Amino acid sequence: MKHVHKILVVVYSASGYTKRSASIIENKLIGMGYEVYLHILSKESKDINVANYDFMFIGSPTYDRGKTPKPMLNFLKKTLKEDKVTGMTCAVFGNGETQWGNYCKAVDEITYHLKKYGNRIVNQVRIEQNPVNDYQIEAIENFVVEALRRN
Ligand SMILES: Cc1cc2nc3c(=O)[nH]c(=O)nc-3n(C[C@H](O)[C@H](O)[C@H](O)COP(=O)(O)O)c2cc1C
């Protein structure tokens, strides 16, 4: 197990559901005693240097027949192609809705890109709509605990 000091949580969310997942992750990590930085992607968000962190949680919703939203794709492009971040331990989360098909496909796409550039994915979770039920919150918290256990 590598020693983790600083954890980055990166999220894009259009209507707020994935942001709620990110907040649950952030709170769990703080409760476990980690130093956490939550970075919300938007048109106004500043660039960050992912290499300054030891571990990255990264999450996005899926829209338009399985697509990963542009702000997330732009973040991955900058982080992987420009900043050449590699060797980072990551856990990927995503919110979606089964009724649309291509359920939470952004989780697979983010995983694909990170792995392609030599980053390690230790856990994934897919969340239906808005995580407000206890069993959903518990699933997200378990995802966090298990991700760090596999670090
Ligand atoms: C136009 C539209 C297309 C969608 N397409 C998908 C999809 O292909 N796969 C999926 O899992 N969810 C799909 N969804 C559901 C959203 O991903 C889901 O509501 C998600 O929780 C929204 O997250 P956000 O609030 O963080 O933006 C779609 C929703 C809309 C409105």
Short mmCIF file of C-alpha atoms and ligand atoms in Angstrom, two decimals:
data_model
loop_
_atom_site.label_atom_id
_atom_site.label_comp_id
_atom_site.label_asym_id
_atom_site.label_seq_id
_atom_site.Cartn_x
_atom_site.Cartn_y
_atom_site.Cartn_z
CA MET A 1 0.00 0.00 0.00
CA LYS A 2 1.39 3.37 -1.04
CA HIS A 3 1.15 6.22 1.41
CA VAL A 4 -1.53 8.70 0.40
CA HIS A 5 -1.22 12.31 1.52
CA LYS A 6 -3.32 14.40 -0.84
CA ILE A 7 -6.40 13.21 -2.68
CA LEU A 8 -7.95 14.96 -5.67
CA VAL A 9 -11.65 14.59 -6.48
CA VAL A 10 -12.44 15.81 -10.01
CA VAL A 11 -16.04 16.01 -11.15
CA TYR A 12 -18.18 17.30 -13.95
CA SER A 13 -21.92 17.53 -13.37
CA ALA A 14 -24.60 19.16 -15.52
CA SER A 15 -27.64 18.94 -13.26
CA GLY A 16 -25.96 18.23 -9.92
CA TYR A 17 -26.32 14.47 -9.40
CA THR A 18 -22.68 13.59 -10.01
CA LYS A 19 -21.68 16.55 -7.87
CA ARG A 20 -23.68 15.04 -5.03
CA SER A 21 -21.75 11.78 -5.50
CA ALA A 22 -18.52 13.79 -5.36
CA SER A 23 -19.62 15.44 -2.10
CA ILE A 24 -20.36 12.04 -0.56
CA ILE A 25 -16.86 10.90 -1.63
CA GLU A 26 -15.28 14.09 -0.27
CA ASN A 27 -17.06 13.76 3.09
CA LYS A 28 -16.11 10.12 3.42
CA LEU A 29 -12.46 10.90 2.70
CA ILE A 30 -12.42 13.76 5.20
CA GLY A 31 -14.00 11.43 7.76
CA MET A 32 -11.20 8.94 7.10
CA GLY A 33 -8.69 11.68 7.83
CA TYR A 34 -7.41 12.46 4.34
CA GLU A 35 -6.57 15.84 2.91
CA VAL A 36 -8.97 16.33 0.00
CA TYR A 37 -9.28 18.85 -2.81
CA LEU A 38 -12.57 18.92 -4.73
CA HIS A 39 -12.22 20.27 -8.27
CA ILE A 40 -15.46 20.97 -10.11
CA LEU A 41 -15.06 21.22 -13.88
CA SER A 42 -16.83 24.10 -15.62
CA LYS A 43 -16.09 26.73 -18.24
CA GLU A 44 -14.68 28.94 -15.50
CA SER A 45 -12.64 26.32 -13.64
CA LYS A 46 -8.91 26.90 -13.49
CA ASP A 47 -6.34 24.37 -14.63
CA ILE A 48 -4.99 22.08 -11.96
CA ASN A 49 -1.86 20.00 -11.83
CA VAL A 50 -2.98 16.46 -11.18
CA ALA A 51 0.62 15.38 -10.59
CA ASN A 52 0.54 17.26 -7.26
CA TYR A 53 -1.78 14.61 -5.84
CA ASP A 54 -1.26 10.99 -4.79
CA PHE A 55 -4.68 9.65 -5.70
CA MET A 56 -7.51 10.82 -7.96
CA PHE A 57 -11.23 10.15 -7.77
CA ILE A 58 -12.78 11.20 -11.08
CA GLY A 59 -16.45 11.27 -12.02
CA SER A 60 -18.87 12.27 -14.76
CA PRO A 61 -22.44 11.75 -15.90
CA THR A 62 -23.21 10.23 -19.31
CA TYR A 63 -25.29 12.11 -21.87
CA ASP A 64 -26.50 11.76 -25.45
CA ARG A 65 -26.33 8.02 -26.17
CA GLY A 66 -23.33 7.14 -24.10
CA LYS A 67 -21.25 10.30 -24.49
CA THR A 68 -18.85 11.71 -21.93
CA PRO A 69 -19.46 15.49 -21.63
CA LYS A 70 -16.96 17.86 -23.26
CA PRO A 71 -15.56 19.46 -20.07
CA MET A 72 -14.51 16.00 -18.85
CA LEU A 73 -12.98 15.07 -22.22
CA ASN A 74 -11.09 18.39 -22.26
CA PHE A 75 -9.80 17.75 -18.74
CA LEU A 76 -8.56 14.28 -19.74
CA LYS A 77 -6.94 15.65 -22.89
CA LYS A 78 -5.04 18.31 -20.97
CA THR A 79 -4.06 16.01 -18.11
CA LEU A 80 -2.96 13.08 -20.26
CA LYS A 81 -1.75 14.58 -23.55
CA GLU A 82 -0.36 17.94 -22.40
CA ASP A 83 0.64 17.38 -18.78
CA LYS A 84 1.48 13.72 -19.50
CA VAL A 85 0.21 12.47 -16.16
CA THR A 86 1.04 8.78 -15.78
CA GLY A 87 1.38 6.29 -12.93
CA MET A 88 -1.49 7.90 -10.99
CA THR A 89 -3.79 5.70 -8.93
CA CYS A 90 -7.41 6.48 -9.79
CA ALA A 91 -10.98 5.47 -8.98
CA VAL A 92 -13.78 6.31 -11.41
CA PHE A 93 -17.41 7.11 -10.59
CA GLY A 94 -20.38 8.10 -12.71
CA ASN A 95 -24.06 8.89 -12.53
CA GLY A 96 -26.49 7.79 -15.20
CA GLU A 97 -29.93 6.36 -15.83
CA THR A 98 -30.58 2.85 -17.03
CA GLN A 99 -33.60 4.00 -19.06
CA TRP A 100 -31.36 5.88 -21.53
CA GLY A 101 -29.26 2.82 -22.42
CA ASN A 102 -25.44 3.00 -22.53
CA TYR A 103 -25.64 3.05 -18.76
CA CYS A 104 -22.86 5.16 -17.21
CA LYS A 105 -20.66 4.66 -20.24
CA ALA A 106 -18.56 7.67 -19.25
CA VAL A 107 -17.09 5.50 -16.48
CA ASP A 108 -15.74 3.12 -19.13
CA GLU A 109 -14.48 5.92 -21.37
CA ILE A 110 -12.66 7.74 -18.56
CA THR A 111 -11.14 4.42 -17.47
CA TYR A 112 -10.03 3.69 -21.04
CA HIS A 113 -8.22 7.02 -21.46
CA LEU A 114 -6.53 6.94 -18.04
CA LYS A 115 -5.31 3.38 -18.56
CA LYS A 116 -4.04 4.13 -22.05
CA TYR A 117 -1.65 6.67 -20.55
CA GLY A 118 -0.36 4.31 -17.87
CA ASN A 119 -2.58 5.20 -14.95
CA ARG A 120 -3.99 2.58 -12.60
CA ILE A 121 -7.73 2.20 -12.00
CA VAL A 122 -8.40 0.52 -8.66
CA ASN A 123 -12.19 0.83 -8.48
CA GLN A 124 -15.32 1.95 -10.34
CA VAL A 125 -18.89 2.73 -9.31
CA ARG A 126 -22.02 3.49 -11.34
CA ILE A 127 -24.82 5.41 -9.64
CA GLU A 128 -28.46 5.58 -10.71
CA GLN A 129 -29.75 9.18 -10.91
CA ASN A 130 -29.44 11.25 -7.74
CA PRO A 131 -27.78 9.40 -4.84
CA VAL A 132 -30.20 10.17 -2.01
CA ASN A 133 -31.08 6.71 -0.69
CA ASP A 134 -29.10 5.19 2.15
CA TYR A 135 -28.13 2.15 0.08
CA GLN A 136 -26.72 4.42 -2.65
CA ILE A 137 -24.74 6.50 -0.18
CA GLU A 138 -23.42 3.30 1.36
CA ALA A 139 -22.42 1.96 -2.07
CA ILE A 140 -20.45 5.16 -2.76
CA GLU A 141 -18.77 5.06 0.66
CA ASN A 142 -17.83 1.39 0.13
CA PHE A 143 -16.39 2.33 -3.26
CA VAL A 144 -14.16 4.89 -1.51
CA VAL A 145 -12.98 2.52 1.22
CA GLU A 146 -12.28 -0.29 -1.23
CA ALA A 147 -10.43 2.03 -3.65
CA LEU A 148 -8.03 3.11 -0.91
CA ARG A 149 -7.62 -0.42 0.34
CA ARG A 150 -6.45 -1.42 -3.17
CA ASN A 151 -4.05 1.51 -3.43
C1 LIG B 1 -30.57 13.98 -22.96
C2 LIG B 1 -30.07 13.00 -21.94
C3 LIG B 1 -29.33 11.91 -22.35
C4 LIG B 1 -28.86 10.95 -21.42
N1 LIG B 1 -28.14 9.88 -21.85
C5 LIG B 1 -27.69 8.97 -20.95
C6 LIG B 1 -26.94 7.83 -21.37
O1 LIG B 1 -26.64 7.64 -22.55
N2 LIG B 1 -26.53 6.95 -20.42
C7 LIG B 1 -26.81 7.12 -19.09
O2 LIG B 1 -26.43 6.27 -18.29
N3 LIG B 1 -27.54 8.18 -18.66
C8 LIG B 1 -27.97 9.11 -19.55
N4 LIG B 1 -28.67 10.19 -19.11
C9 LIG B 1 -28.94 10.34 -17.66
C10 LIG B 1 -27.93 11.21 -16.91
O3 LIG B 1 -26.63 10.73 -17.08
C11 LIG B 1 -28.28 11.17 -15.42
O4 LIG B 1 -29.48 11.89 -15.21
C12 LIG B 1 -27.17 11.73 -14.53
O5 LIG B 1 -27.44 11.36 -13.21
C13 LIG B 1 -27.04 13.22 -14.64
O6 LIG B 1 -25.92 13.63 -13.89
P1 LIG B 1 -25.61 15.17 -13.57
O7 LIG B 1 -26.78 15.65 -12.75
O8 LIG B 1 -24.36 15.13 -12.78
O9 LIG B 1 -25.48 15.92 -14.84
C14 LIG B 1 -29.16 11.13 -20.04
C15 LIG B 1 -29.89 12.25 -19.63
C16 LIG B 1 -30.36 13.17 -20.55
C17 LIG B 1 -31.16 14.35 -20.06
#
